[in-house]
Every structure is written in structure tokens, then in C-alpha cells.
Coordinates of C-alpha atoms and ligand atoms in Angstrom, one line a residue:
X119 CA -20.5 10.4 -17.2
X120 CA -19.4 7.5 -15.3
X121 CA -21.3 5.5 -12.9
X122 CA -21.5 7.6 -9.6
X123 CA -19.0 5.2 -7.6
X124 CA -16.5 5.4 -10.5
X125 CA -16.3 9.2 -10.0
X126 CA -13.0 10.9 -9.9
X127 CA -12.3 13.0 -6.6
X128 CA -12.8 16.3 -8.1
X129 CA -15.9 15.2 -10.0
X130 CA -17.4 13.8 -6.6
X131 CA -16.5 16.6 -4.8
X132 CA -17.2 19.7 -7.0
X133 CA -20.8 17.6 -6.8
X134 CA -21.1 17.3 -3.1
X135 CA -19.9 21.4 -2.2
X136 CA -22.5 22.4 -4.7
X137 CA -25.3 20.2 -3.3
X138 CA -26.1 18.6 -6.7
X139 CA -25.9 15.2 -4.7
X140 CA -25.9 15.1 -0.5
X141 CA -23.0 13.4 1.5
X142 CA -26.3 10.4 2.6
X143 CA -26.5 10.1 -1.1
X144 CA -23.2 9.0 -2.3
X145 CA -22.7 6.7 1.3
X146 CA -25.5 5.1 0.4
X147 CA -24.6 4.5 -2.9
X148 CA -21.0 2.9 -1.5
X149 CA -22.9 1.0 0.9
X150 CA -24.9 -0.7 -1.5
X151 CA -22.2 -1.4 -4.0
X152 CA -20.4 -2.7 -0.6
X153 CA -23.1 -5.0 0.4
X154 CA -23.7 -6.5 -3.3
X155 CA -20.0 -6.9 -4.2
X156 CA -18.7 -8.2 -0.9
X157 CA -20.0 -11.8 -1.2
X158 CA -17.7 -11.9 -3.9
X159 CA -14.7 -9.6 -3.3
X160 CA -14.6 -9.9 0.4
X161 CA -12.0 -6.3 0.3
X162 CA -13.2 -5.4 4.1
X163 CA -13.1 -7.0 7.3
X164 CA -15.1 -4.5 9.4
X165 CA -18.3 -2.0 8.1
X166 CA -18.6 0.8 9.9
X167 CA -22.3 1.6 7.9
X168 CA -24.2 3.1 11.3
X169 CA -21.4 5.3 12.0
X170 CA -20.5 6.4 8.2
X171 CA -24.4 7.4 8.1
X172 CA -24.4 9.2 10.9
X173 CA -21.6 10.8 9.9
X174 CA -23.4 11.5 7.1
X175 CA -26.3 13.3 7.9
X176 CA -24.2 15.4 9.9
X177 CA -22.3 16.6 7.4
X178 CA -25.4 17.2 5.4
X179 CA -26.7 18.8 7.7
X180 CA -24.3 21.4 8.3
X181 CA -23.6 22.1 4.8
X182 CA -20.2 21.9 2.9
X183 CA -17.2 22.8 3.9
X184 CA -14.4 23.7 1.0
X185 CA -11.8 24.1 3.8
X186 CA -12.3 20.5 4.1
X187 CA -10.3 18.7 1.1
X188 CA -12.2 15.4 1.2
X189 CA -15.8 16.6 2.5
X190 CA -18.3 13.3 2.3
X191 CA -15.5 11.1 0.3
X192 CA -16.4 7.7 1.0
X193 CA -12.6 6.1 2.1
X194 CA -11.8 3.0 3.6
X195 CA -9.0 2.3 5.7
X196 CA -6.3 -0.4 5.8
X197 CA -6.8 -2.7 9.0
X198 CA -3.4 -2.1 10.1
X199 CA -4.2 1.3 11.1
X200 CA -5.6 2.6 14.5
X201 CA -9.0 3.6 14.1
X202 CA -10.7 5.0 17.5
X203 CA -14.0 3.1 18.1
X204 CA -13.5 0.9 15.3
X205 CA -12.3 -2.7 15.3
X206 CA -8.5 -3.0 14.0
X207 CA -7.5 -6.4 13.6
X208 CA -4.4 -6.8 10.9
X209 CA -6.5 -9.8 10.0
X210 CA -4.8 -11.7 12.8
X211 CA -6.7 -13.8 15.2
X212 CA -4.7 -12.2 17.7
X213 CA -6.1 -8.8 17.6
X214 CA -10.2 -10.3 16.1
X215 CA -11.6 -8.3 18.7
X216 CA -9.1 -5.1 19.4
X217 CA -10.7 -1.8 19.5
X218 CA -8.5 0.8 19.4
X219 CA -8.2 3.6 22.0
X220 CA -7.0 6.0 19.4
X221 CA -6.2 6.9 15.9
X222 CA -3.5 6.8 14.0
X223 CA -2.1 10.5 12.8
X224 CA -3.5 9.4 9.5
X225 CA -6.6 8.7 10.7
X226 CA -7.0 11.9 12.8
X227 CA -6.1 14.0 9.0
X228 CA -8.7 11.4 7.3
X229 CA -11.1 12.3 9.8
X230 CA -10.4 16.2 9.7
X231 CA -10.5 16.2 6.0
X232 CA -14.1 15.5 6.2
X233 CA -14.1 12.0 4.7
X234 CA -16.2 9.3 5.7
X235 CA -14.3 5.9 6.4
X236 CA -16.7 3.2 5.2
X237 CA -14.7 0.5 6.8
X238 CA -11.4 -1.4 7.5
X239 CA -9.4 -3.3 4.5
X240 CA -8.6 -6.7 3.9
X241 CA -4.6 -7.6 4.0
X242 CA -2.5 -10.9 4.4
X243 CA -2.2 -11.1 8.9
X244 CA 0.3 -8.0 9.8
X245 CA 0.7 -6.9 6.7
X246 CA 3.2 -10.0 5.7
X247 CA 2.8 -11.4 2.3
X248 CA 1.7 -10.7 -1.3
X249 CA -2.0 -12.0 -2.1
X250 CA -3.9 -10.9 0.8
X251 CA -4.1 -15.2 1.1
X252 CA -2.4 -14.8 4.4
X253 CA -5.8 -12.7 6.1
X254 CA -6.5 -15.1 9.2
X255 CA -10.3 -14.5 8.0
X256 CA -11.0 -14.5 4.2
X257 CA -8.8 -14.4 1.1
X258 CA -9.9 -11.0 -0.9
X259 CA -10.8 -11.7 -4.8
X260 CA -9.3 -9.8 -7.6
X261 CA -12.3 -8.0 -9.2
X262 CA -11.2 -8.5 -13.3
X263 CA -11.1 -12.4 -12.3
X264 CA -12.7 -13.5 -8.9
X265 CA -10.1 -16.7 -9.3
X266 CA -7.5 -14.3 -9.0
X267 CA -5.4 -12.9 -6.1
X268 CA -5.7 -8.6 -5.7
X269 CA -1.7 -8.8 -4.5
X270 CA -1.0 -7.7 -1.3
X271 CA -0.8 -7.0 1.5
X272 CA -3.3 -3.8 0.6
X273 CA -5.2 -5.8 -1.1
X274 CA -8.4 -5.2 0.6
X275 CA -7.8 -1.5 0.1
X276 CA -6.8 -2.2 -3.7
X277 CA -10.1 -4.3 -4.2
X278 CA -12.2 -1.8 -2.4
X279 CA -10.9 1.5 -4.9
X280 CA -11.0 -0.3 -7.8
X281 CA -14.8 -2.2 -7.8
X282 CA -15.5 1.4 -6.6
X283 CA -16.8 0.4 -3.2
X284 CA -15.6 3.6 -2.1
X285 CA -13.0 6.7 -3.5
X286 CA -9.2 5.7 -2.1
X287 CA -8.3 4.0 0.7
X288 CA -5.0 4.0 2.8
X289 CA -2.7 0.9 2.7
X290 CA 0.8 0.7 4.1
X291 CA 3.9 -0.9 2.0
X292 CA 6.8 -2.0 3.4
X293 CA 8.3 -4.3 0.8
X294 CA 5.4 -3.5 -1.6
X295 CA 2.1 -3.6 -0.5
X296 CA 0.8 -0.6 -1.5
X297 CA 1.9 -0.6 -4.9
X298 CA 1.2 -4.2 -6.1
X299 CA -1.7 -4.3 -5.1
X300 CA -2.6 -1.1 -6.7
X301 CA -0.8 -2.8 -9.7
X302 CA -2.6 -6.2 -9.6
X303 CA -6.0 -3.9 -9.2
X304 CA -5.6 -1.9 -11.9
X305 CA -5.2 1.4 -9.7
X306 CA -3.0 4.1 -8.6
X307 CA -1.1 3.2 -5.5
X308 CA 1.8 5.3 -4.2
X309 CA 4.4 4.9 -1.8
X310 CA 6.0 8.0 -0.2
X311 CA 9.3 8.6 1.1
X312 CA 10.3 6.8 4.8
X313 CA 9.6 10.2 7.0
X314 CA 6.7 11.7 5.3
X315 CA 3.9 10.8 6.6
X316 CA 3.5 9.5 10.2
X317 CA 3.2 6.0 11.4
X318 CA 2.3 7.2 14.5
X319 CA -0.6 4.6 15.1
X320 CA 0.1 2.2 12.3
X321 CA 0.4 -1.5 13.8
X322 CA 4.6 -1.8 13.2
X323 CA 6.0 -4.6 10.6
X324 CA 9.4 -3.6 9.8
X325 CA 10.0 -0.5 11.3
X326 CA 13.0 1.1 9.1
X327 CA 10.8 -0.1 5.9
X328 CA 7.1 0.9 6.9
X329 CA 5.3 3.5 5.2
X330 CA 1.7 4.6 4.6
X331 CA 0.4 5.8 1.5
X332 CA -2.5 6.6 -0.7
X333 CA -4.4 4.1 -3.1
X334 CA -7.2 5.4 -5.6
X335 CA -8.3 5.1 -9.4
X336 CA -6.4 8.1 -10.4
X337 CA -2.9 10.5 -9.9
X338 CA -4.8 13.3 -9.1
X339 CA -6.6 11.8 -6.5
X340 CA -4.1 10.1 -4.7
X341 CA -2.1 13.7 -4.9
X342 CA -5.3 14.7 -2.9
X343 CA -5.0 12.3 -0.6
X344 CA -1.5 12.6 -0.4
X345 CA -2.4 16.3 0.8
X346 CA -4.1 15.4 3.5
X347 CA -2.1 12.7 5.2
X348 CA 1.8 14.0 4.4
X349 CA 3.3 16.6 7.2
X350 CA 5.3 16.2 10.6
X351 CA 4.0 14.4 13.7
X352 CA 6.2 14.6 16.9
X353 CA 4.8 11.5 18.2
X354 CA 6.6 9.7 15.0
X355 CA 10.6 9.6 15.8
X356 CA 11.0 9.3 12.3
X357 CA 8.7 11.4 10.6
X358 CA 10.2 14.3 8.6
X359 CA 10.2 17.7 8.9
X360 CA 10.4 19.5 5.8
X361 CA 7.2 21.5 4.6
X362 CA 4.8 19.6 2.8
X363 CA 4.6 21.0 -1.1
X364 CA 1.5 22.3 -2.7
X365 CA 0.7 18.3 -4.9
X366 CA -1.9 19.6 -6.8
X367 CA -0.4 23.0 -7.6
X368 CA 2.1 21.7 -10.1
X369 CA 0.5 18.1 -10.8
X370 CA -0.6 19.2 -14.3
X371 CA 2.1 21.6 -15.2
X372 CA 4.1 19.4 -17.9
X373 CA 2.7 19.6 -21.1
X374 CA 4.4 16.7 -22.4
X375 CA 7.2 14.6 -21.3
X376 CA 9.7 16.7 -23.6
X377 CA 13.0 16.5 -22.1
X378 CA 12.0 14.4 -19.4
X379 CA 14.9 11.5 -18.9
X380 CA 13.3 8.5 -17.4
X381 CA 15.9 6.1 -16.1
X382 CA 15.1 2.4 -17.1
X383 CA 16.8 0.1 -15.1
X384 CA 18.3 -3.1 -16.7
X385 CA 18.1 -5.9 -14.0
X386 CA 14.2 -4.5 -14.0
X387 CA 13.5 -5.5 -17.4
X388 CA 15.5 -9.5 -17.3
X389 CA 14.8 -13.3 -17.1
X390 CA 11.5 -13.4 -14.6
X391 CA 9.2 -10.5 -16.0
X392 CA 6.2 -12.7 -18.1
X393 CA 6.1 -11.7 -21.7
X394 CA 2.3 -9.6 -21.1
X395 CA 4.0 -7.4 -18.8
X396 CA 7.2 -6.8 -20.8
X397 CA 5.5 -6.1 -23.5
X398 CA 3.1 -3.3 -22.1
X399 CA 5.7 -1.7 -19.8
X400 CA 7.7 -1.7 -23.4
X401 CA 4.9 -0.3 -25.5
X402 CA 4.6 2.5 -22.4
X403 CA 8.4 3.2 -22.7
X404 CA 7.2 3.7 -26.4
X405 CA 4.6 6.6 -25.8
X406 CA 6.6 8.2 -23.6
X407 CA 9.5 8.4 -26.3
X408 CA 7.3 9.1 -28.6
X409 CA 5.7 12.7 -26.2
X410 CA 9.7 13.1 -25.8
X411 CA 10.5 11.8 -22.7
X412 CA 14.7 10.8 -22.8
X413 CA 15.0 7.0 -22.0
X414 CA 18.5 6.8 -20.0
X415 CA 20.0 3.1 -19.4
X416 CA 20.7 2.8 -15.7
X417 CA 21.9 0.1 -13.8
X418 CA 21.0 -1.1 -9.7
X419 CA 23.8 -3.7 -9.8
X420 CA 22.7 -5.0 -6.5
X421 CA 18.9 -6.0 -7.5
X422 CA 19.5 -9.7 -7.0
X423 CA 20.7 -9.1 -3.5
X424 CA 17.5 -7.3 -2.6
X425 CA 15.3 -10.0 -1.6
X426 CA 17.6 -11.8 0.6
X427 CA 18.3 -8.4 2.3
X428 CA 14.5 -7.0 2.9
X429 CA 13.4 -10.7 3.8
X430 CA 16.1 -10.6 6.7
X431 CA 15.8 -6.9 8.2
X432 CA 12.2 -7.1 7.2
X433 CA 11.9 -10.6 9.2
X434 CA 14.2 -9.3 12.2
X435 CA 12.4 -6.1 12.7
X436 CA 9.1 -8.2 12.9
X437 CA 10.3 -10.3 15.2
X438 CA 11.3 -7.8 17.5
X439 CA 7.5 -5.5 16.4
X440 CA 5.6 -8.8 17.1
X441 CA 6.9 -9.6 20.8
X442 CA 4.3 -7.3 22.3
X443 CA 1.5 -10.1 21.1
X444 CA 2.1 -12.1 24.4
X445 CA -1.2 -13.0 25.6
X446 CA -1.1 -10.9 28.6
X447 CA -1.7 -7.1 27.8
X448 CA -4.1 -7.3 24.9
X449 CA -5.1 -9.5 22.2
X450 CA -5.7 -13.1 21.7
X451 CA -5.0 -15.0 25.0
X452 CA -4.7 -18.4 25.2
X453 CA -7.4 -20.6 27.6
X454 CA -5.3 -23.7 27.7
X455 CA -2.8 -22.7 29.8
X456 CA -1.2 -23.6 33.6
X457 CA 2.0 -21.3 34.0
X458 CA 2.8 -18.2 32.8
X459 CA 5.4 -19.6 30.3
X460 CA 2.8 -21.8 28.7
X461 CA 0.4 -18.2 28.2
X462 CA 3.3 -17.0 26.2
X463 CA 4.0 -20.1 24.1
X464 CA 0.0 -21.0 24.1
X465 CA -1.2 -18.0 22.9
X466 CA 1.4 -17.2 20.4
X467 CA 0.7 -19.9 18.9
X468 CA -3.0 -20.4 18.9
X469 CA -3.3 -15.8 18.3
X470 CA -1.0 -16.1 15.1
X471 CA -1.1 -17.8 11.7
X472 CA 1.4 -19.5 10.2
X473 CA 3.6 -16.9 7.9
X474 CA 3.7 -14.9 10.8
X475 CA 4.9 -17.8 12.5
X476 CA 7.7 -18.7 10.2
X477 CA 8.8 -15.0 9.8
X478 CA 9.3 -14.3 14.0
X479 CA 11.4 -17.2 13.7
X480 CA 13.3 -16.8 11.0
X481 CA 13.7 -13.1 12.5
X482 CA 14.7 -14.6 15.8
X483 CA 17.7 -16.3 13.9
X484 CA 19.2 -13.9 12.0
X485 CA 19.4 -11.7 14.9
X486 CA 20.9 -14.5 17.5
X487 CA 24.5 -14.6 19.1
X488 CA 26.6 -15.8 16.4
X489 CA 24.3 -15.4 13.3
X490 CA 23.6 -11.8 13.5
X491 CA 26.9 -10.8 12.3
X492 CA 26.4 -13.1 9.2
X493 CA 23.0 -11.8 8.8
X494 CA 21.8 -9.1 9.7
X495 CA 24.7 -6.6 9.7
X496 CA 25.5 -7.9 6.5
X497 CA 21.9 -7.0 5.2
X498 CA 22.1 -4.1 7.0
X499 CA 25.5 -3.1 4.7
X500 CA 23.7 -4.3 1.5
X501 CA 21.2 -2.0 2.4
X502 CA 23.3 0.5 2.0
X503 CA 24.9 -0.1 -1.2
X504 CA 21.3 -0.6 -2.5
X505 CA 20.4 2.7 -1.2
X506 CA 23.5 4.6 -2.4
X507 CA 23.5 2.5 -5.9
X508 CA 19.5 4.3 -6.8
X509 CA 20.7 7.5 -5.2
X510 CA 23.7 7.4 -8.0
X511 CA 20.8 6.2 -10.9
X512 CA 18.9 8.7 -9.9
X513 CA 21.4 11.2 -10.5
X514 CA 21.0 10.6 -14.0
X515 CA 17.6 10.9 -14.9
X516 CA 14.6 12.8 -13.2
X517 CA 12.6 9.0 -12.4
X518 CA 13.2 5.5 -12.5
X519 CA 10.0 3.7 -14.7
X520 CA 10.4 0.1 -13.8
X521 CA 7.6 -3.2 -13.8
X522 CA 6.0 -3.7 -10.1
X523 CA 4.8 -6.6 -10.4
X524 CA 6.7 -9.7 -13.0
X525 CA 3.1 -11.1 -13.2
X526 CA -0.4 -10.2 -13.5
X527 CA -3.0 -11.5 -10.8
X528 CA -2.2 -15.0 -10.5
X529 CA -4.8 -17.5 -9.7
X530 CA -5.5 -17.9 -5.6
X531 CA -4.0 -20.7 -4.1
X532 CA -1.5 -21.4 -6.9
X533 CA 2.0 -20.3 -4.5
X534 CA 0.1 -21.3 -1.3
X535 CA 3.1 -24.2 -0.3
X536 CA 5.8 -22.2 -1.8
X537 CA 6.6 -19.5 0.4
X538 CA 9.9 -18.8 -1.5
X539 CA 8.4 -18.4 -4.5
X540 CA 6.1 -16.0 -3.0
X541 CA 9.1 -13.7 -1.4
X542 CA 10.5 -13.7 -5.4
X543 CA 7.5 -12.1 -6.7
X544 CA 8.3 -8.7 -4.5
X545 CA 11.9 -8.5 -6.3
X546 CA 10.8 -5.2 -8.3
X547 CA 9.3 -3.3 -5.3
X548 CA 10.9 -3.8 -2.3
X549 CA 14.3 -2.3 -2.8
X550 CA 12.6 0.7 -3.0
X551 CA 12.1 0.5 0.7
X552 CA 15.2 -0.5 2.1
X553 CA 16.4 3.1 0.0
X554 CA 13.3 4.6 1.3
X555 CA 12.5 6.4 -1.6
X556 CA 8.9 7.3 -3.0
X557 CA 7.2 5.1 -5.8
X558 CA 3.9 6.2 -7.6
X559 CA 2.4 2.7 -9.2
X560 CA 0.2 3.5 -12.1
X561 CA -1.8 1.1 -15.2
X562 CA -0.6 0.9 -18.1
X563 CA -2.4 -1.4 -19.9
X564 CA -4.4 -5.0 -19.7
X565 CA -2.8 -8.3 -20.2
X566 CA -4.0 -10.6 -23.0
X567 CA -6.1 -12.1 -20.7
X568 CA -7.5 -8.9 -19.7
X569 CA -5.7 -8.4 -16.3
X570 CA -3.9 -5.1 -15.2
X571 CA -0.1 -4.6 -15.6
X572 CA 1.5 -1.5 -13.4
X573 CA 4.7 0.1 -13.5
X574 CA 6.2 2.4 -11.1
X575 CA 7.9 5.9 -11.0
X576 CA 10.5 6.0 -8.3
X577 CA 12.1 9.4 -7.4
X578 CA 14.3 11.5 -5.6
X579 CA 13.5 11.3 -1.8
X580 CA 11.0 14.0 -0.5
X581 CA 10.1 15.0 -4.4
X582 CA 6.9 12.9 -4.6
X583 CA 5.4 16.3 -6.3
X584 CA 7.6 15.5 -9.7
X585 CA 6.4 11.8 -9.8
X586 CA 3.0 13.2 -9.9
X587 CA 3.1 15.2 -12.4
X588 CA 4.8 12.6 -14.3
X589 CA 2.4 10.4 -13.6
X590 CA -0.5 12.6 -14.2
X591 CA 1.3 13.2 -17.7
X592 CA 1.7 9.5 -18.4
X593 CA -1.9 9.1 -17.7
X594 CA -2.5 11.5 -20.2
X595 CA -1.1 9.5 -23.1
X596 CA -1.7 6.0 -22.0
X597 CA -5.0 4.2 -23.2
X598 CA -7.3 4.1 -20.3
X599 CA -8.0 0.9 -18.6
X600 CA -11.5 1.6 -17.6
X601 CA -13.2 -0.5 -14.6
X602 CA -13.7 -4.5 -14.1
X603 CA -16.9 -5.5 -14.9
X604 CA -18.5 -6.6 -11.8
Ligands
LIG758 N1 5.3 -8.9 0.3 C1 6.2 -8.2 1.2 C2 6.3 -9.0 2.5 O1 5.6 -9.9 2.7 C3 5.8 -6.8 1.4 C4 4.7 -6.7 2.3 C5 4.4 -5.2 2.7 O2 4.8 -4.3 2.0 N2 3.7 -5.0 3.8 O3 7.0 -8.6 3.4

């Protein structure tokens, strides 16, 4: 058996509703791993270690409770998302010291579910970039090489799953962050569809691209933690109404991938992806031909013209999110001021960090008298052909299987005066959210330099139940990554 903090979900909690280990025990063990890895790692920006024992005892105390999915799981929790009680900063000196009022709907489930949130998760300031680099506190390390970047902007929450500091964690992706991360990590990171589960509470980035989503070490559990946090929430304009399927019901119901047509797209697999990670996402399109899966050429015609497009809705929605930070009603004000236009200007600039910077001004362009019809309506019509051009690839095959990430873990600091380059490394993963469709970012395999390489199933909107169980079935025949040795 593995090491207790390596646990799957079922393994853990079979153990904890049968008593063989108490809800104190396994926080404790979390805690420690938490407290001797974190000098190193630095995945979380806030423990919440009185509170999580508290909880802890209760729960013990009471006894289990099997109508409670996640009963004593350790989690932690993105810092983007409203925690009540708990410091929630997005790593932004602007919101250091803000305690939220309420939670987030996702943090209300998290909380009903019985799990026990250990902390809040690194990320790059607002959730804007790729290396968690951009944190307005401390860069987070990638646990199979401490020189290396986790990805981002989950990357706290990537860290945290995989050095098994505690049993999932929620992130949030809106060009990416949830599953490149999970990819750089060497975990299981998925995206769902825009509308499924609620943002209600979840600090805004780009609004019409924002989603939250599960990250842990296996399918299976992130279908359980899927379970929890998926369903309607009037409070969310946009969340969706449709019932929420039975994930675990089905997630090991395909024997084999016979008959299954995975749709390989060509600009996914061109000039840009490094030869380690072509060559395991080709020796994965292998097994899965070889347990019978169908491997359908299909064609997104439009990929080059994602970036461009994401960077500007992504950048003018931010703009418009991030115009509530103003110094006066909460968050970072500025001392150094003498009129009221000066505590706008002053604190603005002294509360945010650079990227931030750079992005609410680029956003303020593109959406200005005389360059929003060249910009953003135009991204805003490229957006659709994206959308409608993976809608039409999709009716071909039952799942894209593309590359997340064209790299493995790069080393920190390497991109840190190349913005650009930065924004090129998201060109697999964030057209998926301008069609706001589901993506379920999985292992499959380590780099020659022993580093994790991910690839991503991307599906029909509002059917992340068949990603599952094709994930759960490619987990089944690809060779096991194990854990980093830290
Ligand atoms: N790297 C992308 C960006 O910086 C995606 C970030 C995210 O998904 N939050 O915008």
C-alpha cells in the first residue's frame, strides 16, 4: 500500500467510514507533510491548521457519515475562491489581508461534503499567467524538480495534490490553469463545461471564460469531486441547469476503448510541441490503438488565431473584473495620497503587480472608441468560428486527445522578461475556453528528464461523464507515473 498521503479517494475514505484510521489522524498526517514540504514547494499562501483540527475532532467525534461524499478528505482550495473566515488573497497585494464574508457555492458543497480545507493555493496574482511566477508573494516549485515551474495559474493547487499535501484541491482555468498545471504536476486536472458548476464567489478574471474545476492524482477522484461541486446555483447568471449525471456510475463501464474514435487534431500535434512530449502523447495514441480505440484526423483550422483572440477578450474582460480594486471599498489602499483621483491612481498601482498591470491596460485598449471594433468584436467573431469549428470536429469522433502543455516544467525564471513567449505556451488549452467546452488533463508519461507530459480529452459540452470514463480507461493502460520523490 502506498504512503497514507498518496491514498486514492476511495482507499482514504473506505478507511475513515470504517474507523480503521480517525479524521485527526489523516489531518495530521497532511499537516506534517505540509509543514516539512512547504519550505520547498511553497503550494499555499494561507494554513488554516487550528481550524482544519477542529474540524477534525468534530467529525471524529460524531462518527462517519456516508451521506457525506468527502467525509475527513484533506482539500485545499485555490486562493481565488471565497472562503468565509479564511484569508483570500489571489496572491495580489491588493487583497493580502481580505477576509471573506462568504463562500463561494463551491466552497459551501466542499464544506457540506464533509472535507476539511487545509488551506488556500498558490497562483500567479488573479489567476493571470502560466507558472504561478506571477504570485505577488512566492513563486511555487515543481515537486519532480524544485528549479522548475508547477505551470499555472493552479499551480499551488497542482503542487499541493501531487507532493500529497492533501487529496484534490479546486483551481479555476480560464485559458488553462487548471489543466497545465495538473499537466506540468503530473496530475489529473479537469475543466468542466462554462455553466456547470457555479462561480458564484469565485474572484472574476474573464468572465465568459472562467470556470472552476477539480484537480487530484486520479480520474476517479476528480469524478468525486466533480460530484460534489457540479449543479445549478441561482446566484450564478450563467450557471446551467441541466441535472447533474451520476460521474461515478458509468466511470468504469468501458472495458476497452474498442470502437472508441478519438479525434486527433493536426494543428495540435505541429512545429512548437518539444520532441519529449510528441513522442509520449504519440506512444499514448499507440496504446489506445492498440485497446481499439479509432484514431480520426480532425482539423481546428483556426488554432493559430486562438491566442490573439483569448489574450484580447480575456484582457478586456479583466479590465472591466479588475475596476472594483479602487482603493476605496476594500483592499489595498494607498497612504500616499492628497485627492481622491490620486487614491485611484496610487493604490492601483502600489495594490497590483505588474502582469496585472500590463493586462488592464492592454484590456482598456482593445475595448476604446475606435479600437474596439478592430479588436474586440473581431475576437469576439473568431470566437465563434473557434467555437463552431470543435463543435463540427467533434461531430466526428466521441473526444478530441490533444498535448496541453508544448513543454514539460520549464526552469523558473527562464520566460520571466518575455511575456509574449509566455502567452504562446497556453496555445493548446485555451481555445477550449473560448468554446467553453470540458477538458479532463491526465499523465501519460515522464519526459527523458523525468518530468510529467499531460494530454487532454476535450468533449461534447455537458458530457463530462464520457471523458471520465475515457479517461479512467486510458488510465487503465497507460504505465503509471507514480509520485515525485520529495
Ligand atoms: N495562462 C492563461 C492566462 O494567463 C490562463 C490563465 C488561467 O486559466 N487562469 O490568461
Amino acid at each position: 500500500m502506498s504512503e497514507l498521503y498518496y491514498q486514492s479517494l476511495s482507499e482514504l475514505t473506505l478507511a475513515l467510514q470504517s474507523k480503521a484510521l480517525s479524521v485527526t489522524e489523516v489531518v495530521t498526517v497532511c499537516l506534517n507533510r505540509i509543514k516539512t514540504l512547504e519550505p520547498k514547494l511553497g503550494a499555499l499562501l494561507t494554513l488554516n491548521e487550528e481550524a482544519a483540527l477542529q474540524e477534525a475532532q468534530a467529525l471524529d467525534a460524531a462518527g462517519p457519515d456516508k451521506s457525506k461524499p468527502l467525509w475527513g478528505v484533506p482539500v485545499t482550495i485555490k486562493d481565488i475562491i471565497l472562503t468565509k473566515g479564511l484569508k483570500t488573497t489571489c496572491a495580489s497585494k491588493m487583497l493580502a489581508n481580505f477576509v471573506p464574508p462568504y463562500d463561494a457555492f463551491v466552497t459551501e458543497k466542499i464544506r457540506q461534503s464533509g472535507a476539511i480545507i487545509l488551506g488556500k493555493a498558490n497562483l500567479d496574482e488573479f489567476a493571470m499567467g502560466s507558472t504561478t511566477e506571477n504570485s505577488s508573494f512566492h513563486p511555487a516549485h515543481n515537486p519532480w524538480n524544485l528549479n522548475c515551474v508547477p505551470g499555472g495559474s493552479s499551480g499551488g493547487s497542482a503542487v499541493a495534490v501531487a507532493s500529497g499535501e492533501c487529496f484534490a484541491s479546486l483551481g479555476t482555468d480560464t485559458g488553462g490553469s487548471i489543466r497545465q498545471p495538473a499537466a506540468l504536476c503530473g496530475c489529473v486536472g479537469l475543466k468542466p463545461t462554462y455553466g456547470r458548476v457555479s462561480r458564484y464567489g469565485v474572484i472574476a478574471y474573464g468572465s465568459s471564460l472562467d470556470q472552476v474545476g477539480p484537480m487530484a492524482r486520479s480520474v476517479e477522484d476528480v469524478a468525486r469531486v466533480l460530484q460534489v461541486i457540479a449543479g445549478h446555483d441561482g446566484r450564478d447568471a450563467t450557471s446551467d441547469t441541466r441535472p447533474v449525471p451520476d460521474y461515478l456510475a458509468q466511470l468504469k463501464s468501458l472495458p476497452s476503448l474498442d470502437g472508441v474514435r478519438l479525434g486527433i487534431p493536426k494543428e495540435f500535434f505541429g512545429e512548437g510541441l518539444s520532441p519529449d512530449v510528441s513522442n509520449l502523447c504519440h506512444q499514448a495514441l499507440k496504446a489506445c490503438e492498440e485497446d481499439g480505440a479509432i484514431l480520426v484526423p480532425v482539423s481546428l483550422p483556426h488554432t493559430h488565431a486562438a491566442i490573439a483572440t483569448y489574450y484580447i477578450i480575456a484582457m478586456a474582460e479583466a479590465s472591466s473584473n479588475l475596476a472594483r480594486y479602487d482603493g476605496v471599498r476594500y483592499g489595498y489602499r494607498s497612504q500616499e495620497t492628497s485627492d481622491l483621483q490620486e487614491l485611484y491612481v496610487n493604490s492601483r498601482t502600489e495594490g497590483l503587480g505588474q502582469e496585472v498591470k500590463r493586462r488592464i491596460m492592454l484590456g482598456a485598449f482593445v475595448l476604446s472608441s475606435g479600437y474596439y471594433d478592430a479588436y474586440f468584436r473581431r475576437a469576439a467573431q473568431v470566437r465563434r468560428i473557434i467555437r463552431d469549428e470543435y463543435v463540427a470536429a467533434l461531430n466526428e469522433c466521441d473526444a478530441l486527445f490533444c498535448p496541453v502543455s508544448p513543454l514539460t516544467a520549464w526552469p523558473i525564471g527562464s520566460h520571466a522578461d518575455d511575456p509574449l513567449a509566455m502567452y504562446l505556451m497556453d496555445a493548446y488549452t485555451l481555445s477550449l475556453n473560448l468554446a467553453g467546452l470540458p477538458g479532463l488533463s491526465l499523465p501519460v508519461g515522464l519526459s527523458s528528464e523525468g518530468l510529467p507530459v499531460g494530454m487532454q480529452l476535450i468533449g461534447q459540452a455537458f458530457v463530462e461523464e464520457e471523458l471520465l470514463k475515457i479517461g479512467y480507461r486510458l488510465e487503465q493502460i497507460l504505465p503509471s507515473i507514480g509520485h515525485p520523490q520529495i
